[in-house]
């Protein structure tokens, strides 16, 4: 039929497309080449701007070309008149916007815009805010744009209240928005600064309650949305604990001073400095970690010279000052005593409530009730279950222990992918509870048997323990941090799945070690035990290494003074 | 101008309603020569939208229908050969009945007068509807085409022939006070505040309302695009799919319906249906939020959880909802506003299906499942006509067809004879059913749709923004009756003037439109009066103008109930009562597949770059007349592909 509308076949279309692509590629490559040549030759003029804009216009993620542009612009800045420069900047801003339209998540483009705006003496910040609003209108979760907005808001000194209202409007549209919640967590403390004495970065109660209501609305609407739960966690969280020295222990026998800190630190000449005053006079000592590795650690120790420990004075005082942390602690070694210490109480200092803590427990209590209400409706929601556990811990870890363990069980069943994490978390909580109970009992013996522990933590809190029972758990290692237990005399770790003994090292007072029914394979894993000078009894029954050829000889050689049982 | 048309076509389409227009576009698109005719002066038939004055003329036409009928007809009998016979078509449209118009807005000819102190000077005046003949909807004889004739006249300044009409109106008013809108009238004069009004006015400062007079409405009449059928597009419905697929969407613009409303315990409230709505709702408790979201999430893939509803398949949906721990208000929302189902007749499965459909449409273009075409529903058939024309279809409005010419031997239709006596041959004939004669339709039973069109002064649920598009389902008071669907359009939909709302009410008829709908109108609105009546009434939007009419609903009529139609004559129905346009699209597609089983239905138009003309050199200069088509395809709207047309829709 003559004159009838016909459409190219798909082969024809594909061929046409291929040719077009080929053509494009040629242009792209030759332009790139020219730019590189000019850059090499130092010809940083407007023609480079033109060429790079052709390429970046199609592919804004070409970072090197943005660098080229910056070089050109920097050069032009000194060459051009202010009027010419203003035109240039205007063109650059327009070009950047067109690139953002090609790819609104281009790192290079946003960065270039930041760079450019930062150089302008009189940037039009209102226009930039408007640009952000427009891009967030299209995609309210574009974190590049959020990032840029924070930059602009800071530069333009936009009142935090206005920015907060902006986050409100976007959360209203779609609350599944990490960026928006996060921005709130930055803005609210600015809007409601706490008095100097209070913990920084927290909110006054009325604001907190309003935020809690908002976020509850979100997780009741969609309990599977993580962003709201994360914000909830932030709301209930507390400021980082203040730097402190938790425990100071001095031992005459070992001529050694041990310190435990609130956070791991690295002591050394170029890092943290610790000052030791013995009887109020400074003493230069060499600090090391208990395991001898000198990595960042909660616990550091030093050897003391005999003069600091002599019996001529009725007592010696030892004061350690942590200069950077602004903290210190003092302990006394009385005449005739083997050791002296000074320790913070875990209960009084709420050492284990770092996860969640709001000053008012009524707030936590009502949050717990809401979450339980939600949990009844959504028995399988992992976020809800986890939050309940954390709230219970913050409220009263010992009172809620049994309930917490039940929730852990449910949580593990509904979230098997994170079973190992949950086991570790549970172990941590149980250990914390045991430490608290031990403190009430005022003893130096810790029973952690039959608790299904998978990991040992908070070992830095156990500096003074003499007897530790870890039997019947699911431990796979005795970690290096165990070396901090400088007073440990008896360690029972039967019936675990221990494969390595890295932490049983440099324990000056360890005498008896029980490791029956574990998974120690090679005699070589026993090597660390050689560094425990007082070890006399070792039980290795039921370990694979008992079957190893020449094991008795190996033991006799490695630990000559130890009585070992293999069978 | 020479009205002579070409005489050879593949397809002749009579009527420009939505299904006919889709069919015309589909036929033209697949290469058929299409002639598309309508006897009316406007596109769309009963799917049309009118400006205010257009609507008044439309009303007038129904009033004068009897006169037009007797127009002289060229003797078509002479054009028919011995081997042929003619099937006459109907001369006048009879699908609209019981038109009644009421005007409440002030009749000030001078729009500057702010207040009038005497209520009686400005009574709400109502154009009466004079009963000419008793109604018997079961038999519609030709003489009874217009049972009610509105004595309404256009009093506008803008229409020159009506300069001396004022007295006429006054007469009408007097008449109306006796026969018409007694209830409203009653309220106004009964209000005890009438007497103490001056005092009240001095002391109280009622919230400022925009004062719209009737003359303003007439003056701004072109701002109105008043739909005869009130429908919305489901974001994931057949019509949207078709618009996108065929690229017809480039000819129209849409707005998202912004609110789903519910009417419960005498109050209008917003229904939280999307996730964001539920999150932001101040009315729902936390637990309600969870229960609602939980139920809605379940509905989205209810088929996957048969254990959740299997035991209730024999129950009604409302019974089922009672078992889902939803509070009564949530049950109401789900049943009436989301599933849009009736309390008594809807089964659990139907309800779940409807809910799922609603939810699937959410979020595609916005926070509600519906789109409304800017400038009114009447745009949609025209968009398809435009597509048809782009591919060569020929259009003729005001073109009557006298009869279909049928070959006696084959029993097939061969041609039509138009009002000019021209004989036009074609292979296939598509006829909208209102054109079929009584003889053809003598066995057909019709349903009716009750419609009301209201112009009001503010939204039924005021919010910060006055630019809301809302849909509200008012459940029936008595069980078994029909729910009334209310759509309220704001001025940014380009269907009404600034500071007014255009409200459409629709339900399937049991009586006349006014009898069916008046009670709902009274619940939601109060007649416009210069003085405020009382606080409760104050909260309601005021009626400025109202129109009631019944429209025939032939959507349920099957092809087989028509007498003696040749097999190559295909019948399209008028609008159905439903909210979406699924019926029309389905009908068009089914008929197209029947006529051209091997052709694709409205395929995407080719990319302009890929189009050339067979047999021509590839030089564009030599394309001749057809370049127009290319030019149209390349039109600068920028929507070359489906993706961009979809974006276009989103805006």
Short mmCIF file of C-alpha atoms in Angstrom, two decimals, chain A residues 26-358:
data_model
loop_
_atom_site.label_atom_id
_atom_site.label_comp_id
_atom_site.label_asym_id
_atom_site.label_seq_id
_atom_site.Cartn_x
_atom_site.Cartn_y
_atom_site.Cartn_z
CA UNK A 26 33.56 8.35 19.67
CA UNK A 27 32.59 11.87 20.65
CA UNK A 28 32.89 11.05 24.33
CA UNK A 29 36.31 9.55 23.99
CA UNK A 30 37.75 12.26 21.84
CA UNK A 31 36.45 14.97 24.17
CA UNK A 32 37.93 13.18 27.16
CA UNK A 33 41.24 12.88 25.40
CA UNK A 34 41.31 16.56 24.51
CA UNK A 35 40.58 17.55 28.09
CA UNK A 36 43.40 15.40 29.42
CA UNK A 37 45.81 16.77 26.86
CA UNK A 38 44.92 20.35 27.71
CA UNK A 39 45.26 19.68 31.38
CA UNK A 40 48.66 18.14 30.83
CA UNK A 41 49.68 21.18 28.83
CA UNK A 42 48.35 23.52 31.50
CA UNK A 43 45.84 25.08 29.13
CA UNK A 44 43.21 25.59 31.77
CA UNK A 45 40.88 27.96 29.98
CA UNK A 46 37.21 28.24 29.17
CA UNK A 47 37.46 25.67 26.40
CA UNK A 48 38.11 23.05 29.09
CA UNK A 49 34.95 24.18 30.87
CA UNK A 50 33.06 23.75 27.63
CA UNK A 51 34.47 20.30 26.90
CA UNK A 52 34.02 18.97 30.41
CA UNK A 53 30.49 20.27 30.52
CA UNK A 54 29.69 18.24 27.42
CA UNK A 55 30.96 15.08 29.04
CA UNK A 56 29.73 15.72 32.57
CA UNK A 57 26.35 16.70 31.21
CA UNK A 58 25.98 13.13 30.03
CA UNK A 59 27.91 11.45 32.82
CA UNK A 60 28.16 13.58 35.95
CA UNK A 61 30.07 10.90 37.85
CA UNK A 62 33.41 11.53 36.13
CA UNK A 63 35.30 12.75 39.19
CA UNK A 64 38.53 13.70 37.41
CA UNK A 65 36.70 16.11 35.16
CA UNK A 66 35.17 17.87 38.15
CA UNK A 67 38.72 18.31 39.43
CA UNK A 68 39.67 19.78 36.05
CA UNK A 69 36.82 22.21 36.32
CA UNK A 70 37.87 23.28 39.75
CA UNK A 71 41.38 23.95 38.50
CA UNK A 72 40.03 26.03 35.65
CA UNK A 73 37.68 27.98 37.88
CA UNK A 74 40.44 28.67 40.38
CA UNK A 75 42.59 30.04 37.58
CA UNK A 76 39.79 32.12 36.12
CA UNK A 77 39.05 33.56 39.54
CA UNK A 78 42.23 35.57 39.44
CA UNK A 79 42.05 36.44 35.75
CA UNK A 80 38.48 37.66 35.39
CA UNK A 81 36.70 40.79 36.44
CA UNK A 82 34.06 40.48 39.13
CA UNK A 83 31.27 40.89 36.57
CA UNK A 84 32.66 38.18 34.32
CA UNK A 85 33.13 35.96 37.31
CA UNK A 86 29.56 36.45 38.42
CA UNK A 87 28.34 35.31 35.01
CA UNK A 88 30.67 32.35 35.18
CA UNK A 89 29.37 31.32 38.61
CA UNK A 90 25.79 31.68 37.47
CA UNK A 91 26.48 29.47 34.50
CA UNK A 92 28.25 26.95 36.70
CA UNK A 93 25.31 26.78 39.10
CA UNK A 94 22.92 26.25 36.24
CA UNK A 95 25.14 23.58 34.79
CA UNK A 96 25.38 21.81 38.15
CA UNK A 97 21.64 21.75 38.42
CA UNK A 98 21.30 20.21 34.99
CA UNK A 99 23.82 17.53 36.01
CA UNK A 100 21.81 16.84 39.15
CA UNK A 101 18.80 16.31 37.01
CA UNK A 102 20.75 13.67 35.09
CA UNK A 103 21.77 11.98 38.31
CA UNK A 104 20.37 13.39 41.54
CA UNK A 105 22.67 11.12 43.51
CA UNK A 106 25.97 12.06 41.92
CA UNK A 107 28.61 12.47 44.62
CA UNK A 108 30.84 14.54 42.34
CA UNK A 109 28.14 17.02 41.43
CA UNK A 110 26.98 17.71 44.98
CA UNK A 111 30.57 18.02 46.12
CA UNK A 112 31.35 20.48 43.35
CA UNK A 113 28.36 22.56 44.33
CA UNK A 114 29.54 22.61 47.94
CA UNK A 115 32.98 23.63 46.81
CA UNK A 116 31.66 26.40 44.58
CA UNK A 117 29.23 27.81 47.14
CA UNK A 118 31.90 27.70 49.79
CA UNK A 119 34.12 29.97 47.64
CA UNK A 120 31.52 32.57 46.89
CA UNK A 121 31.75 35.70 48.99
CA UNK A 122 28.01 36.28 48.80
CA UNK A 123 26.29 33.04 48.05
CA UNK A 124 22.56 33.02 47.55
CA UNK A 125 21.70 30.51 50.25
CA UNK A 126 17.96 30.98 49.92
CA UNK A 127 18.23 29.75 46.37
CA UNK A 128 20.20 26.72 47.51
CA UNK A 129 17.62 25.84 50.15
CA UNK A 130 14.98 26.08 47.50
CA UNK A 131 17.00 23.76 45.27
CA UNK A 132 17.22 21.22 48.09
CA UNK A 133 13.51 21.44 48.70
CA UNK A 134 12.88 20.78 45.03
CA UNK A 135 15.13 17.74 44.86
CA UNK A 136 13.69 16.37 48.09
CA UNK A 137 10.24 16.85 46.64
CA UNK A 138 11.18 14.41 43.91
CA UNK A 139 12.94 11.96 46.21
CA UNK A 140 12.51 12.66 49.89
CA UNK A 141 15.15 10.11 50.78
CA UNK A 142 18.00 11.44 48.66
CA UNK A 143 20.67 11.53 51.35
CA UNK A 144 23.08 13.44 49.09
CA UNK A 145 20.62 16.25 49.02
CA UNK A 146 20.00 16.03 52.77
CA UNK A 147 23.71 16.27 53.31
CA UNK A 148 23.90 19.32 51.10
CA UNK A 149 20.93 20.84 52.87
CA UNK A 150 22.66 20.52 56.22
CA UNK A 151 25.69 22.23 54.72
CA UNK A 152 23.54 25.05 53.33
CA UNK A 153 21.50 25.44 56.51
CA UNK A 154 24.68 25.70 58.53
CA UNK A 155 26.23 28.24 56.15
CA UNK A 156 23.09 30.31 55.97
CA UNK A 157 22.49 29.99 59.71
CA UNK A 158 18.92 28.85 59.15
CA UNK A 159 17.17 28.69 62.52
CA UNK A 160 16.98 25.05 63.67
CA UNK A 161 13.24 25.48 64.25
CA UNK A 162 12.72 26.07 60.53
CA UNK A 163 14.75 23.07 59.58
CA UNK A 164 12.87 21.00 62.11
CA UNK A 165 9.60 22.09 60.51
CA UNK A 166 11.03 20.99 57.19
CA UNK A 167 11.82 17.52 58.51
CA UNK A 168 8.28 17.46 59.90
CA UNK A 169 6.82 18.05 56.49
CA UNK A 170 8.84 15.27 54.89
CA UNK A 171 8.16 12.81 57.67
CA UNK A 172 4.48 13.57 57.24
CA UNK A 173 4.76 12.55 53.63
CA UNK A 174 6.73 9.39 54.25
CA UNK A 175 8.10 8.58 57.65
CA UNK A 176 10.37 5.89 56.29
CA UNK A 177 13.19 8.38 56.02
CA UNK A 178 16.43 7.88 57.90
CA UNK A 179 17.84 11.21 56.78
CA UNK A 180 14.92 13.13 58.11
CA UNK A 181 14.88 11.39 61.49
CA UNK A 182 18.62 11.79 61.75
CA UNK A 183 18.41 15.50 61.02
CA UNK A 184 15.91 15.77 63.87
CA UNK A 185 18.35 14.13 66.22
CA UNK A 186 20.86 16.85 65.28
CA UNK A 187 18.41 19.74 65.44
CA UNK A 188 16.53 18.98 68.64
CA UNK A 189 19.53 19.20 70.99
CA UNK A 190 20.42 22.51 69.30
CA UNK A 191 16.92 23.79 69.87
CA UNK A 192 16.78 22.65 73.47
CA UNK A 193 20.26 23.00 74.91
CA UNK A 194 20.63 21.40 78.32
CA UNK A 195 22.04 23.30 81.27
CA UNK A 196 25.80 22.89 81.46
CA UNK A 197 25.67 20.39 84.26
CA UNK A 198 23.28 18.03 82.47
CA UNK A 199 24.29 15.39 80.00
CA UNK A 200 24.81 16.95 76.61
CA UNK A 201 22.93 15.89 73.50
CA UNK A 202 19.77 14.91 75.38
CA UNK A 203 16.30 16.40 75.36
CA UNK A 204 14.10 17.93 78.02
CA UNK A 205 11.22 15.72 79.02
CA UNK A 206 8.35 17.57 77.31
CA UNK A 207 10.18 17.55 73.98
CA UNK A 208 11.14 13.95 74.46
CA UNK A 209 7.55 12.92 75.10
CA UNK A 210 6.39 14.68 71.96
CA UNK A 211 9.04 12.96 69.89
CA UNK A 212 8.19 9.62 71.43
CA UNK A 213 4.58 10.08 70.44
CA UNK A 214 5.57 10.90 66.90
CA UNK A 215 7.80 7.91 66.56
CA UNK A 216 5.23 5.66 68.19
CA UNK A 217 2.78 6.75 65.54
CA UNK A 218 5.30 5.57 63.00
CA UNK A 219 5.96 2.17 64.46
CA UNK A 220 2.36 1.46 65.22
CA UNK A 221 1.59 2.30 61.61
CA UNK A 222 4.38 0.19 60.25
CA UNK A 223 6.29 -1.78 62.86
CA UNK A 224 8.61 -3.20 60.22
CA UNK A 225 10.04 0.15 59.29
CA UNK A 226 13.50 0.33 60.80
CA UNK A 227 14.01 4.06 60.52
CA UNK A 228 11.47 4.82 63.22
CA UNK A 229 12.93 2.24 65.59
CA UNK A 230 16.40 3.65 65.15
CA UNK A 231 15.13 7.09 66.02
CA UNK A 232 13.30 5.63 69.01
CA UNK A 233 16.53 4.09 70.17
CA UNK A 234 18.25 7.45 69.86
CA UNK A 235 15.51 9.12 71.85
CA UNK A 236 15.88 6.67 74.68
CA UNK A 237 19.63 6.46 74.49
CA UNK A 238 21.83 8.50 76.70
CA UNK A 239 24.93 10.55 76.23
CA UNK A 240 28.25 8.77 76.07
CA UNK A 241 29.36 7.93 79.59
CA UNK A 242 31.90 10.29 81.00
CA UNK A 243 35.49 9.22 80.95
CA UNK A 244 36.41 7.63 84.23
CA UNK A 245 38.79 5.26 86.00
CA UNK A 246 36.69 2.45 87.31
CA UNK A 247 39.18 0.44 89.27
CA UNK A 248 42.68 0.72 90.63
CA UNK A 249 44.46 -2.30 92.06
CA UNK A 250 47.90 -2.58 93.53
CA UNK A 251 49.56 -5.83 94.45
CA UNK A 252 52.62 -6.11 96.60
CA UNK A 253 53.45 -9.64 95.54
CA UNK A 254 53.53 -8.95 91.85
CA UNK A 255 54.78 -5.41 92.37
CA UNK A 256 52.20 -4.29 89.93
CA UNK A 257 49.54 -1.60 89.54
CA UNK A 258 46.45 -2.30 87.39
CA UNK A 259 43.95 0.30 86.16
CA UNK A 260 40.67 -0.18 84.34
CA UNK A 261 39.09 2.62 82.29
CA UNK A 262 35.59 3.45 81.14
CA UNK A 263 36.60 3.01 77.52
CA UNK A 264 39.43 1.27 75.69
CA UNK A 265 42.41 3.49 75.21
CA UNK A 266 45.92 3.29 73.94
CA UNK A 267 48.49 4.52 76.38
CA UNK A 268 51.75 5.74 74.97
CA UNK A 269 53.88 8.77 74.50
CA UNK A 270 51.99 10.00 71.46
CA UNK A 271 48.53 8.92 72.54
CA UNK A 272 47.00 9.01 76.01
CA UNK A 273 49.21 9.91 78.89
CA UNK A 274 48.74 8.53 82.36
CA UNK A 275 50.38 10.12 85.37
CA UNK A 276 51.23 7.96 88.33
CA UNK A 277 51.80 9.61 91.67
CA UNK A 278 53.13 7.40 94.40
CA UNK A 279 52.84 9.04 97.77
CA UNK A 280 52.18 12.25 95.85
CA UNK A 281 55.40 12.17 93.89
CA UNK A 282 55.39 11.39 90.20
CA UNK A 283 56.82 8.09 89.17
CA UNK A 284 57.81 7.25 85.62
CA UNK A 285 56.60 3.80 84.71
CA UNK A 286 56.11 1.74 81.56
CA UNK A 287 52.45 0.93 80.90
CA UNK A 288 51.37 -2.27 79.16
CA UNK A 289 48.22 -4.24 78.64
CA UNK A 290 47.64 -7.48 80.57
CA UNK A 291 47.88 -9.63 77.47
CA UNK A 292 51.08 -7.89 76.47
CA UNK A 293 49.80 -6.82 73.06
CA UNK A 294 49.57 -3.11 73.84
CA UNK A 295 46.52 -2.56 71.71
CA UNK A 296 43.66 -0.25 72.80
CA UNK A 297 42.39 -1.79 76.00
CA UNK A 298 40.20 -1.11 78.99
CA UNK A 299 42.92 -2.30 81.31
CA UNK A 300 46.54 -1.14 81.64
CA UNK A 301 49.16 -2.07 84.15
CA UNK A 302 52.69 -1.19 85.20
CA UNK A 303 55.41 -2.66 87.33
CA UNK A 304 56.29 -0.86 90.51
CA UNK A 305 59.78 -0.45 91.89
CA UNK A 306 60.44 -2.05 95.27
CA UNK A 307 60.86 1.39 96.89
CA UNK A 308 57.25 2.24 96.23
CA UNK A 309 56.13 -0.84 98.10
CA UNK A 310 58.45 -1.02 101.05
CA UNK A 311 57.09 -1.48 104.53
CA UNK A 312 58.74 1.56 106.06
CA UNK A 313 55.66 3.71 105.80
CA UNK A 314 52.28 2.79 107.33
CA UNK A 315 50.79 3.07 103.89
CA UNK A 316 51.47 3.98 100.34
CA UNK A 317 49.04 5.96 98.20
CA UNK A 318 48.83 5.48 94.49
CA UNK A 319 47.09 8.04 92.33
CA UNK A 320 46.59 7.62 88.59
CA UNK A 321 45.63 10.68 86.57
CA UNK A 322 44.17 10.30 83.10
CA UNK A 323 44.96 13.68 81.68
CA UNK A 324 42.92 13.64 78.51
CA UNK A 325 39.92 12.05 80.19
CA UNK A 326 40.10 14.50 83.06
CA UNK A 327 39.72 11.66 85.55
CA UNK A 328 41.74 10.21 88.37
CA UNK A 329 41.60 7.61 91.10
CA UNK A 330 43.54 6.85 94.22
CA UNK A 331 44.09 3.71 96.22
CA UNK A 332 45.97 2.85 99.35
CA UNK A 333 48.21 -0.07 100.17
CA UNK A 334 48.39 -0.54 103.89
CA UNK A 335 51.41 -1.84 105.66
CA UNK A 336 51.35 -5.62 105.94
CA UNK A 337 48.66 -6.03 103.28
CA UNK A 338 49.26 -7.90 100.07
CA UNK A 339 47.02 -5.74 97.98
CA UNK A 340 44.89 -2.63 97.92
CA UNK A 341 42.23 -1.36 95.56
CA UNK A 342 39.62 1.22 94.88
CA UNK A 343 36.67 0.39 92.70
CA UNK A 344 33.48 2.05 91.45
CA UNK A 345 30.30 0.18 92.07
CA UNK A 346 28.65 -1.07 88.90
CA UNK A 347 25.27 -0.54 90.52
CA UNK A 348 25.83 3.02 91.62
CA UNK A 349 27.40 4.10 88.37
CA UNK A 350 24.83 2.26 86.25
CA UNK A 351 27.72 0.97 84.23
CA UNK A 352 25.60 -1.48 82.33
CA UNK A 353 22.81 0.84 81.29
CA UNK A 354 24.62 2.47 78.45
CA UNK A 355 22.20 1.02 75.92
CA UNK A 356 19.16 2.96 77.02
CA UNK A 357 18.58 5.32 79.76
CA UNK A 358 16.38 8.26 80.15
#
